[in-house]
Amino acid sequence: MNNCDQFRELLEAYALGALDPEERAALEAHLATGCHDCARSVEEARWLVCQLAYTAPEATPSDMLKGRLMQTVRAEAQSHAEAKPQALPAKRYVPVWMWGLAAAMIVFMIVVTRNVRHLQDETREAEHLNAELMEGNHKLEKELAETKREAMIMMDPKSVKIMMPANGKQGAQLEAKWNAQLGVLVMGDKIPMPAPHHVLQLWLIPKDPKAKPMPSMMTWPDADGKFILLVSNPPDSMGNTKALAITEEPEGGSPGPTTTPIYVGGVS
Amino acid sequence: MPALQAKTQGARIIPGLHGLRICFFVSDVYYFKERKKPTLVMFLAAFTSRSPREVSPDATLLSRLLQKDVSAFEQLYDRHSRLVYGLVLRILQHASTSEEVVQDVFLQLWRNAAQYDESRGPFVPWLCTMARNRALDHLRLKSERQRRREDLPEELPSIAVAPEYEKALDDQRRAERVRALVAALNPQQKRAIELAYFEGLSHSEIAATLKEPLGTVKSWIRNGLLRLKEGLQATT
Ligand SMILES: [Zn+2]
């Protein structure tokens, strides 16, 4: 499923930080589905936005600023050096064994250049592998940060509990905790899986009767029916929100709900 | 070849051997020693790369920063403080607050140089993004007395991919080109982009400020940025 087109025209403004919360949430929800094309375009757009820094007229800060900075930096460098054990002998710029290795590699290279084409294939594979590794790393770090935040929302006494009973279906019910600083955490057990190629998407229903529901993040329950959804930056505040709702939407999410909510919980 | 760049940056550079592939090899050895990543394939990557980009002065200085090298820090400050201070001053319009922000930015660079690596994108945009974020935080804090953002862990800017045309110009010439291109935008596009970039306003805030329809503001901003992009691409 490909609904990138509707997000294309938001990417530059997103990189600039100019999107309003509703559009930002919709785009972030799309990026959270792991769309590589859009993620790459966002990063290129960020680079473009950075170039705007050059349009500010350059200005020279006072010598005092540099003086203060250098003083701090020198002091910290000194304590850093003292913290290191003096016993370590000064390292040679390049250890001898490395030159040995380097020489061996030159020989290796001569042999290898006869087979460059083959090597380039391997290179491509290697870069691919490397990129995958990096990505895996990144993901892990992100997951760790999310787990930490989830735990903090659970434990923080300031988090507000919102029950989200199912419409009709018996037994299954979701429970949300909303913390003004940390975000919204929605959890539940034995949650039925949405239809194939569909996700469960969270909506913030504004108090203002004229305002449309604000799209937020989406996910699936796991194989055991466990459901966890963390929204670090909800598109609106608790004060402006009447209720939280979850609907079933096509993969990739929707800018506005297309089905009747399955779970609804009033925000008091 | 960004993967390779990232490795060289953390390593020592042998004087006189710039450009020689052996240099990349040695840096790889260092890299693997430190990071314990699969090795052989990486050597091959280093050897078969056609035109490794020259190590930029910034990359060399940054690698020295990891060893707490004071003179490397001073050189980085001398190279970039005018740009960073100019940017922050344009946002905050107040000299002493701006100097505080610049001080924070450079101290963070000094203390956490390891946080920057080239996989986060080119250095100057990274530094400017950090400075802009800090300055806009100050601006919001002042105007709204809203401390919410401060409670959250600071997110480091990531510009992991620079577009292909980034290499076409060096920093100095790109700066001139950007200034010329933005000056040539239609005044309304320019004004809308400036309100977003320097004042951190959103589409609807800009529409309210300029008393123009939201859709018009959106297309001013998008078309202006696309024109800037086209102009930079055209220089390749
Ligand atoms: Zn997409």
Short mmCIF file of C-alpha atoms and ligand atoms in Angstrom, two decimals:
data_model
loop_
_atom_site.label_atom_id
_atom_site.label_comp_id
_atom_site.label_asym_id
_atom_site.label_seq_id
_atom_site.Cartn_x
_atom_site.Cartn_y
_atom_site.Cartn_z
CA MET A 1 0.00 0.00 0.00
CA ASN A 2 1.39 3.34 -0.94
CA ASN A 3 -0.10 6.59 0.31
CA CYS A 4 3.15 8.56 0.17
CA ASP A 5 1.76 11.07 -2.31
CA GLN A 6 -0.43 12.76 0.26
CA PHE A 7 2.64 13.32 2.47
CA ARG A 8 5.08 14.49 -0.23
CA GLU A 9 4.02 18.09 0.00
CA LEU A 10 4.42 18.16 3.79
CA LEU A 11 8.06 17.06 3.90
CA GLU A 12 9.78 20.44 3.42
CA ALA A 13 7.55 22.18 5.95
CA TYR A 14 8.09 19.31 8.38
CA ALA A 15 11.87 19.68 8.12
CA LEU A 16 11.42 23.40 8.69
CA GLY A 17 9.32 22.72 11.80
CA ALA A 18 6.39 24.65 10.34
CA LEU A 19 3.70 21.96 10.24
CA ASP A 20 0.69 22.41 12.49
CA PRO A 21 0.15 19.62 15.02
CA GLU A 22 -2.50 17.77 13.05
CA GLU A 23 -0.44 17.45 9.88
CA ARG A 24 2.70 16.79 11.83
CA ALA A 25 1.08 13.91 13.69
CA ALA A 26 -0.25 12.40 10.46
CA LEU A 27 3.18 12.58 8.80
CA GLU A 28 4.96 11.23 11.87
CA ALA A 29 2.50 8.36 11.99
CA HIS A 30 3.34 7.62 8.37
CA LEU A 31 7.10 7.83 9.04
CA ALA A 32 6.61 5.50 12.01
CA THR A 33 5.39 2.83 9.63
CA GLY A 34 8.96 2.74 8.33
CA CYS A 35 8.53 4.35 4.91
CA HIS A 36 12.11 4.63 3.66
CA ASP A 37 11.39 6.95 0.74
CA CYS A 38 9.73 9.56 2.89
CA ALA A 39 12.32 9.23 5.67
CA ARG A 40 15.10 9.84 3.19
CA SER A 41 13.32 12.80 1.64
CA VAL A 42 12.81 14.30 5.11
CA GLU A 43 16.51 14.05 5.84
CA GLU A 44 17.41 15.68 2.54
CA ALA A 45 14.86 18.40 3.28
CA ARG A 46 16.48 18.90 6.69
CA TRP A 47 19.80 19.44 5.00
CA LEU A 48 18.17 21.99 2.71
CA VAL A 49 16.60 23.83 5.66
CA CYS A 50 19.98 23.93 7.40
CA GLN A 51 21.34 25.94 4.49
CA LEU A 52 19.03 28.79 5.55
CA ALA A 53 21.48 29.46 8.39
CA TYR A 54 23.68 31.18 5.81
CA THR A 55 21.05 33.84 5.24
CA ALA A 56 21.55 35.23 8.73
CA PRO A 57 24.20 37.95 8.57
CA GLU A 58 27.42 36.69 10.12
CA ALA A 59 28.34 38.42 13.34
CA THR A 60 31.39 38.36 15.57
CA PRO A 61 30.76 37.49 19.21
CA SER A 62 32.68 39.41 21.85
CA ASP A 63 36.21 38.37 22.77
CA MET A 64 34.89 37.82 26.27
CA LEU A 65 32.81 34.89 25.06
CA LYS A 66 35.82 33.22 23.53
CA GLY A 67 37.80 34.00 26.68
CA ARG A 68 35.20 32.38 28.92
CA LEU A 69 34.90 29.35 26.67
CA MET A 70 38.64 28.79 26.37
CA GLN A 71 39.05 29.12 30.12
CA THR A 72 36.43 26.45 30.78
CA VAL A 73 37.79 24.21 28.05
CA ARG A 74 41.40 24.48 29.26
CA ALA A 75 40.37 23.66 32.81
CA GLU A 76 38.38 20.65 31.70
CA ALA A 77 41.19 19.43 29.43
CA GLN A 78 43.58 19.63 32.33
CA SER A 79 41.39 17.67 34.71
CA HIS A 80 40.80 15.16 31.92
CA ALA A 81 44.56 14.69 31.51
CA GLU A 82 45.06 14.37 35.27
CA ALA A 83 42.31 11.82 35.51
CA LYS A 84 44.28 9.58 33.15
CA PRO A 85 46.94 7.41 34.80
CA GLN A 86 50.38 8.86 34.05
CA ALA A 87 51.90 5.41 33.77
CA LEU A 88 50.72 5.02 30.19
CA PRO A 89 53.66 5.65 27.86
CA ALA A 90 53.05 8.18 25.11
CA LYS A 91 51.53 6.29 22.23
CA ARG A 92 53.41 6.23 18.95
CA TYR A 93 51.51 7.98 16.23
CA VAL A 94 51.05 4.75 14.28
CA PRO A 95 52.04 1.50 15.97
CA VAL A 96 54.68 -0.58 14.14
CA TRP A 97 52.38 -3.56 13.76
CA MET A 98 50.08 -1.41 11.76
CA TRP A 99 52.75 -0.62 9.20
CA GLY A 100 53.32 -4.38 8.96
CA LEU A 101 49.65 -4.93 8.40
CA ALA A 102 49.56 -2.10 5.92
CA ALA A 103 52.41 -3.64 3.92
CA ALA A 104 50.62 -6.95 3.93
CA MET A 105 47.53 -5.21 2.68
CA ILE A 106 49.42 -3.65 -0.24
CA VAL A 107 50.41 -7.12 -1.38
CA PHE A 108 46.87 -8.25 -0.86
CA MET A 109 45.64 -5.31 -2.88
CA ILE A 110 47.82 -6.17 -5.87
CA VAL A 111 46.36 -9.64 -5.88
CA VAL A 112 42.92 -8.32 -5.39
CA THR A 113 42.87 -5.67 -8.12
CA ARG A 114 42.77 -8.46 -10.69
CA ASN A 115 39.33 -9.25 -9.48
CA VAL A 116 37.91 -5.83 -8.91
CA ARG A 117 34.48 -6.47 -10.30
CA HIS A 118 33.90 -9.32 -7.94
CA LEU A 119 35.11 -7.20 -5.07
CA GLN A 120 32.79 -4.38 -5.89
CA ASP A 121 29.87 -6.74 -5.63
CA GLU A 122 31.07 -7.71 -2.21
CA THR A 123 31.49 -4.07 -1.33
CA ARG A 124 27.94 -3.35 -2.16
CA GLU A 125 26.86 -6.27 -0.03
CA ALA A 126 29.09 -5.08 2.77
CA GLU A 127 27.65 -1.60 2.71
CA HIS A 128 24.24 -3.07 2.75
CA LEU A 129 25.13 -5.23 5.72
CA ASN A 130 26.68 -2.27 7.48
CA ALA A 131 23.63 -0.13 6.86
CA GLU A 132 21.45 -2.88 8.21
CA LEU A 133 23.60 -3.21 11.30
CA MET A 134 23.49 0.52 11.92
CA GLU A 135 19.78 0.56 11.44
CA GLY A 136 19.35 -2.34 13.86
CA ASN A 137 21.43 -0.44 16.39
CA HIS A 138 19.36 2.66 15.98
CA LYS A 139 16.16 0.71 16.37
CA LEU A 140 17.38 -0.91 19.57
CA GLU A 141 18.33 2.44 21.05
CA LYS A 142 14.96 3.83 20.13
CA GLU A 143 13.13 0.88 21.60
CA LEU A 144 15.08 1.21 24.81
CA ALA A 145 14.20 4.89 25.10
CA GLU A 146 10.55 4.07 24.44
CA THR A 147 10.46 1.33 27.03
CA LYS A 148 11.97 3.71 29.56
CA ARG A 149 9.37 6.33 28.77
CA GLU A 150 6.59 3.75 29.02
CA ALA A 151 7.78 2.74 32.47
CA MET A 152 7.95 6.37 33.55
CA ILE A 153 4.39 7.03 32.37
CA MET A 154 3.23 3.93 34.26
CA MET A 155 4.87 4.99 37.49
CA ASP A 156 4.37 8.73 37.45
CA PRO A 157 1.55 9.61 39.88
CA LYS A 158 0.73 12.59 37.65
CA SER A 159 -0.35 10.27 34.82
CA VAL A 160 -4.11 10.30 34.30
CA LYS A 161 -5.80 6.93 33.82
CA ILE A 162 -8.38 6.65 31.01
CA MET A 163 -10.40 3.44 30.60
CA MET A 164 -11.22 2.64 26.98
CA PRO A 165 -13.90 -0.09 26.92
CA ALA A 166 -14.68 -1.86 23.67
CA ASN A 167 -17.79 -0.93 21.74
CA GLY A 168 -19.85 -4.14 21.79
CA LYS A 169 -17.06 -6.73 22.02
CA GLN A 170 -16.97 -8.29 25.45
CA GLY A 171 -13.94 -8.70 27.64
CA ALA A 172 -11.36 -6.78 25.64
CA GLN A 173 -10.65 -3.33 26.93
CA LEU A 174 -7.84 -0.84 26.59
CA GLU A 175 -6.44 1.39 29.27
CA ALA A 176 -4.65 4.64 28.56
CA LYS A 177 -2.39 6.68 30.78
CA TRP A 178 -1.80 10.28 29.83
CA ASN A 179 1.09 12.20 31.28
CA ALA A 180 1.32 15.86 30.31
CA GLN A 181 5.13 15.71 30.13
CA LEU A 182 5.77 12.20 28.85
CA GLY A 183 2.92 11.43 26.49
CA VAL A 184 0.12 8.92 26.12
CA LEU A 185 0.50 5.19 26.70
CA VAL A 186 -2.33 2.87 25.58
CA MET A 187 -2.24 -0.77 26.71
CA GLY A 188 -4.44 -3.83 26.70
CA ASP A 189 -4.53 -7.62 26.75
CA LYS A 190 -6.40 -10.07 24.51
CA ILE A 191 -7.02 -7.39 21.91
CA PRO A 192 -8.34 -8.90 18.66
CA MET A 193 -6.10 -8.48 15.60
CA PRO A 194 -7.41 -6.03 12.94
CA ALA A 195 -8.26 -7.32 9.46
CA PRO A 196 -5.30 -8.08 7.14
CA HIS A 197 -3.52 -4.91 5.91
CA HIS A 198 -5.22 -2.90 8.63
CA VAL A 199 -3.91 -1.26 11.78
CA LEU A 200 -5.40 0.12 14.99
CA GLN A 201 -5.03 3.90 14.96
CA LEU A 202 -5.41 6.26 17.91
CA TRP A 203 -7.43 9.48 17.63
CA LEU A 204 -7.73 12.48 19.91
CA ILE A 205 -11.30 13.74 19.88
CA PRO A 206 -11.16 17.50 20.58
CA LYS A 207 -13.58 19.17 22.99
CA ASP A 208 -14.37 21.74 20.36
CA PRO A 209 -17.38 20.15 18.61
CA LYS A 210 -16.39 21.73 15.30
CA ALA A 211 -12.84 20.34 15.33
CA LYS A 212 -12.02 17.09 13.56
CA PRO A 213 -10.49 14.09 15.35
CA MET A 214 -6.70 14.37 15.41
CA PRO A 215 -4.83 11.40 13.97
CA SER A 216 -2.12 9.90 16.13
CA MET A 217 0.04 6.78 16.12
CA MET A 218 -0.98 3.29 15.01
CA THR A 219 0.11 -0.27 15.69
CA TRP A 220 -1.06 -3.88 15.99
CA PRO A 221 -1.52 -6.17 18.98
CA ASP A 222 1.13 -8.90 19.09
CA ALA A 223 0.40 -12.58 18.57
CA ASP A 224 -0.79 -12.97 22.18
CA GLY A 225 -3.15 -10.03 21.82
CA LYS A 226 -0.95 -7.71 23.88
CA PHE A 227 -1.34 -4.10 22.74
CA ILE A 228 1.07 -1.25 23.60
CA LEU A 229 1.06 2.13 21.90
CA LEU A 230 3.25 5.02 23.00
CA VAL A 231 2.66 8.56 21.76
CA SER A 232 5.57 10.73 22.93
CA ASN A 233 4.24 13.92 21.41
CA PRO A 234 0.44 13.87 21.35
CA PRO A 235 -1.00 16.22 18.72
CA ASP A 236 -2.97 18.12 21.35
CA SER A 237 -3.11 18.68 25.10
CA MET A 238 -5.27 16.80 27.59
CA GLY A 239 -7.18 19.99 28.34
CA ASN A 240 -8.39 20.27 24.75
CA THR A 241 -9.26 16.61 24.38
CA LYS A 242 -12.67 15.14 25.09
CA ALA A 243 -11.92 11.51 24.41
CA LEU A 244 -9.46 8.99 23.05
CA ALA A 245 -10.68 6.60 20.39
CA ILE A 246 -9.22 3.72 18.43
CA THR A 247 -10.41 2.73 14.97
CA GLU A 248 -9.36 0.17 12.43
CA GLU A 249 -7.68 1.85 9.47
CA PRO A 250 -5.91 0.70 6.33
CA GLU A 251 -2.17 0.11 6.73
CA GLY A 252 -0.32 3.43 6.86
CA GLY A 253 -3.13 5.13 8.74
CA SER A 254 -5.66 7.73 7.67
CA PRO A 255 -5.84 11.51 8.12
CA GLY A 256 -9.43 11.12 9.36
CA PRO A 257 -11.19 8.08 10.86
CA THR A 258 -12.86 5.87 8.22
CA THR A 259 -14.54 3.35 10.54
CA THR A 260 -16.55 3.45 13.77
CA PRO A 261 -14.31 3.51 16.84
CA ILE A 262 -13.77 0.13 18.48
CA TYR A 263 -12.49 1.52 21.77
CA VAL A 264 -13.47 4.85 23.26
CA GLY A 265 -12.50 6.46 26.54
CA GLY A 266 -13.58 9.86 27.85
CA VAL A 267 -10.86 12.17 29.15
CA SER A 268 -12.06 13.68 32.40
CA MET B 1 30.80 6.99 0.49
CA PRO B 2 29.49 7.95 3.90
CA ALA B 3 30.26 4.67 5.64
CA LEU B 4 33.90 5.14 4.93
CA GLN B 5 33.87 8.77 5.94
CA ALA B 6 32.43 7.89 9.27
CA LYS B 7 35.27 5.55 9.97
CA THR B 8 38.06 7.88 8.97
CA GLN B 9 36.73 10.58 11.17
CA GLY B 10 37.22 8.63 14.37
CA ALA B 11 40.74 7.64 13.42
CA ARG B 12 44.09 9.31 13.29
CA ILE B 13 45.28 10.71 10.03
CA ILE B 14 48.83 10.04 8.96
CA PRO B 15 50.46 13.23 7.74
CA GLY B 16 51.70 13.04 4.17
CA LEU B 17 49.60 10.09 3.26
CA HIS B 18 46.38 11.93 2.53
CA GLY B 19 44.54 10.50 -0.40
CA LEU B 20 46.46 7.26 -0.35
CA ARG B 21 44.27 4.32 0.19
CA ILE B 22 46.63 2.97 2.75
CA CYS B 23 45.48 5.79 4.96
CA PHE B 24 41.96 4.53 4.82
CA PHE B 25 43.16 1.09 5.55
CA VAL B 26 44.97 2.16 8.69
CA SER B 27 41.99 4.08 9.88
CA ASP B 28 39.89 1.00 9.30
CA VAL B 29 42.14 -1.02 11.53
CA TYR B 30 41.63 1.52 14.26
CA TYR B 31 37.95 1.50 13.65
CA PHE B 32 37.61 -2.22 13.93
CA LYS B 33 39.71 -2.35 17.02
CA GLU B 34 37.35 0.09 18.66
CA ARG B 35 34.01 -0.88 17.27
CA LYS B 36 34.37 -4.65 16.67
CA LYS B 37 32.44 -4.72 13.43
CA PRO B 38 32.87 -7.35 10.73
CA THR B 39 36.20 -6.63 9.13
CA LEU B 40 37.24 -8.20 5.85
CA VAL B 41 34.35 -6.87 3.84
CA MET B 42 35.10 -3.43 5.19
CA PHE B 43 38.71 -3.56 4.02
CA LEU B 44 37.42 -4.34 0.59
CA ALA B 45 35.06 -1.41 0.80
CA ALA B 46 38.00 0.82 1.65
CA PHE B 47 40.15 -0.46 -1.16
CA THR B 48 37.70 -0.49 -3.96
CA SER B 49 36.15 2.88 -3.29
CA ARG B 50 36.91 4.97 -6.35
CA SER B 51 37.33 8.46 -5.03
CA PRO B 52 37.36 8.78 -1.28
CA ARG B 53 36.52 12.36 -0.45
CA GLU B 54 39.27 14.34 1.15
CA VAL B 55 39.04 14.43 4.88
CA SER B 56 37.63 17.86 5.64
CA PRO B 57 39.46 20.12 8.09
CA ASP B 58 36.42 19.89 10.35
CA ALA B 59 36.57 16.10 10.44
CA THR B 60 40.24 16.21 11.44
CA LEU B 61 39.59 18.81 14.12
CA LEU B 62 36.64 16.83 15.45
CA SER B 63 38.69 13.68 15.77
CA ARG B 64 41.24 15.66 17.75
CA LEU B 65 38.44 16.97 19.93
CA LEU B 66 37.84 13.42 21.10
CA GLN B 67 41.33 13.54 22.65
CA LYS B 68 40.37 16.77 24.45
CA ASP B 69 42.66 18.81 22.21
CA VAL B 70 42.21 22.46 23.23
CA SER B 71 43.73 23.95 20.09
CA ALA B 72 41.43 21.86 17.88
CA PHE B 73 38.50 23.32 19.81
CA GLU B 74 39.85 26.83 19.37
CA GLN B 75 40.18 26.31 15.63
CA LEU B 76 36.64 24.96 15.36
CA TYR B 77 35.40 27.97 17.30
CA ASP B 78 37.31 30.38 15.07
CA ARG B 79 36.03 28.67 11.94
CA HIS B 80 32.35 28.63 12.86
CA SER B 81 31.53 31.03 15.70
CA ARG B 82 30.65 33.90 13.34
CA LEU B 83 28.11 31.79 11.49
CA VAL B 84 26.62 30.30 14.66
CA TYR B 85 26.50 33.61 16.53
CA GLY B 86 25.03 35.37 13.49
CA LEU B 87 22.28 32.76 13.30
CA VAL B 88 21.46 32.86 17.01
CA LEU B 89 21.54 36.66 17.09
CA ARG B 90 19.17 36.79 14.11
CA ILE B 91 16.74 34.58 16.05
CA LEU B 92 17.01 36.14 19.51
CA GLN B 93 17.88 39.74 18.55
CA HIS B 94 19.68 40.14 21.86
CA ALA B 95 23.46 40.06 22.13
CA SER B 96 24.09 38.72 25.61
CA THR B 97 21.41 36.01 25.48
CA SER B 98 22.76 34.99 22.10
CA GLU B 99 26.26 34.70 23.51
CA GLU B 100 24.93 32.45 26.26
CA VAL B 101 23.36 30.17 23.68
CA VAL B 102 26.52 30.10 21.57
CA GLN B 103 28.50 29.27 24.68
CA ASP B 104 26.15 26.36 25.43
CA VAL B 105 26.40 25.06 21.90
CA PHE B 106 30.19 25.08 21.80
CA LEU B 107 30.49 23.65 25.29
CA GLN B 108 28.21 20.82 24.31
CA LEU B 109 30.39 20.23 21.27
CA TRP B 110 33.48 20.15 23.50
CA ARG B 111 31.99 17.91 26.15
CA ASN B 112 30.12 15.55 23.86
CA ALA B 113 32.18 15.55 20.70
CA ALA B 114 31.66 11.81 20.55
CA GLN B 115 27.94 12.37 19.99
CA TYR B 116 28.67 13.84 16.62
CA ASP B 117 29.64 11.38 13.98
CA GLU B 118 29.48 11.76 10.28
CA SER B 119 26.54 9.42 9.98
CA ARG B 120 24.58 12.33 11.42
CA GLY B 121 25.34 14.28 8.29
CA PRO B 122 27.78 17.07 7.48
CA PHE B 123 29.14 18.99 10.45
CA VAL B 124 28.18 22.60 9.73
CA PRO B 125 24.44 21.91 9.20
CA TRP B 126 24.52 19.79 12.34
CA LEU B 127 26.05 22.61 14.36
CA CYS B 128 23.59 25.15 12.93
CA THR B 129 20.63 22.88 13.67
CA MET B 130 21.74 22.50 17.26
CA ALA B 131 22.18 26.28 17.58
CA ARG B 132 18.83 27.03 15.98
CA ASN B 133 16.99 24.54 18.21
CA ARG B 134 18.56 26.04 21.31
CA ALA B 135 17.82 29.59 20.24
CA LEU B 136 14.20 28.77 19.38
CA ASP B 137 13.82 27.04 22.76
CA HIS B 138 14.94 30.28 24.42
CA LEU B 139 12.50 32.25 22.33
CA ARG B 140 9.59 30.00 23.28
CA LEU B 141 10.59 29.91 26.91
CA LYS B 142 10.63 33.67 26.98
CA SER B 143 7.38 34.22 25.16
CA GLU B 144 5.26 31.45 26.62
CA ARG B 145 6.99 30.64 29.87
CA GLN B 146 6.46 27.10 28.77
CA ARG B 147 9.12 24.80 30.12
CA ARG B 148 7.72 21.60 28.77
CA ARG B 149 10.43 21.07 26.19
CA GLU B 150 13.12 21.42 28.81
CA ASP B 151 11.90 18.40 30.72
CA LEU B 152 12.35 16.18 27.73
CA PRO B 153 15.70 14.64 26.89
CA GLU B 154 17.39 16.75 24.26
CA GLU B 155 17.16 15.24 20.84
CA LEU B 156 20.25 15.59 18.74
CA PRO B 157 19.65 16.77 15.22
CA SER B 158 20.04 14.13 12.58
CA ILE B 159 20.65 14.89 8.92
CA ALA B 160 21.90 11.47 8.04
CA VAL B 161 21.87 11.98 4.30
CA ALA B 162 23.17 15.02 2.53
CA PRO B 163 21.86 15.13 -1.01
CA GLU B 164 24.19 14.34 -3.91
CA TYR B 165 24.55 17.96 -4.88
CA GLU B 166 26.02 18.81 -1.47
CA LYS B 167 29.50 18.04 -2.79
CA ALA B 168 29.25 20.43 -5.71
CA LEU B 169 30.23 23.51 -3.68
CA ASP B 170 32.49 24.14 -0.71
CA ASP B 171 30.96 25.78 2.37
CA GLN B 172 32.00 29.29 1.43
CA ARG B 173 30.64 29.20 -2.08
CA ARG B 174 27.49 27.41 -1.01
CA ALA B 175 26.87 30.14 1.55
CA GLU B 176 27.11 32.78 -1.18
CA ARG B 177 24.87 30.79 -3.46
CA VAL B 178 22.22 30.27 -0.75
CA ARG B 179 22.20 33.99 0.06
CA ALA B 180 21.78 34.89 -3.60
CA LEU B 181 19.06 32.31 -4.16
CA VAL B 182 17.04 33.34 -1.10
CA ALA B 183 17.42 37.02 -1.95
CA ALA B 184 16.02 36.23 -5.39
CA LEU B 185 12.86 34.55 -4.03
CA ASN B 186 9.61 36.41 -4.31
CA PRO B 187 9.36 38.62 -1.20
CA GLN B 188 6.33 36.82 0.21
CA GLN B 189 7.95 33.40 -0.09
CA LYS B 190 11.06 34.80 1.54
CA ARG B 191 9.12 36.40 4.40
CA ALA B 192 7.13 33.23 5.13
CA ILE B 193 10.25 31.06 5.17
CA GLU B 194 12.02 33.54 7.45
CA LEU B 195 9.12 33.55 9.92
CA ALA B 196 9.30 29.77 10.07
CA TYR B 197 13.06 29.43 10.23
CA PHE B 198 14.07 32.37 12.42
CA GLU B 199 10.97 32.72 14.57
CA GLY B 200 9.89 29.10 14.72
CA LEU B 201 6.33 29.87 13.63
CA SER B 202 4.01 27.22 12.21
CA HIS B 203 1.94 27.45 9.04
CA SER B 204 -1.13 28.73 10.85
CA GLU B 205 0.86 31.16 13.02
CA ILE B 206 2.45 32.59 9.88
CA ALA B 207 -0.95 32.84 8.20
CA ALA B 208 -2.22 34.79 11.23
CA THR B 209 0.86 37.04 11.31
CA LEU B 210 0.69 37.86 7.62
CA LYS B 211 -3.13 37.84 7.52
CA GLU B 212 -3.05 35.55 4.49
CA PRO B 213 -4.96 32.32 3.80
CA LEU B 214 -3.35 29.16 5.23
CA GLY B 215 -3.13 27.46 1.83
CA THR B 216 -1.29 30.44 0.35
CA VAL B 217 1.26 30.41 3.16
CA LYS B 218 1.83 26.67 2.73
CA SER B 219 2.57 27.04 -0.94
CA TRP B 220 4.81 30.08 -0.44
CA ILE B 221 6.95 28.08 1.95
CA ARG B 222 7.04 24.91 -0.12
CA ASN B 223 7.65 26.63 -3.44
CA GLY B 224 10.33 28.86 -1.95
CA LEU B 225 12.21 25.90 -0.50
CA LEU B 226 11.87 23.93 -3.73
CA ARG B 227 13.24 26.88 -5.67
CA LEU B 228 16.22 27.02 -3.31
CA LYS B 229 16.76 23.31 -3.82
CA GLU B 230 16.59 23.61 -7.59
CA GLY B 231 19.05 26.49 -7.48
CA LEU B 232 21.52 24.44 -5.45
CA GLN B 233 21.04 21.43 -7.71
CA ALA B 234 21.67 23.54 -10.78
CA THR B 235 25.19 24.29 -9.58
CA THR B 236 26.29 20.69 -9.98
ZN ZN C 1 6.05 7.45 2.46
#
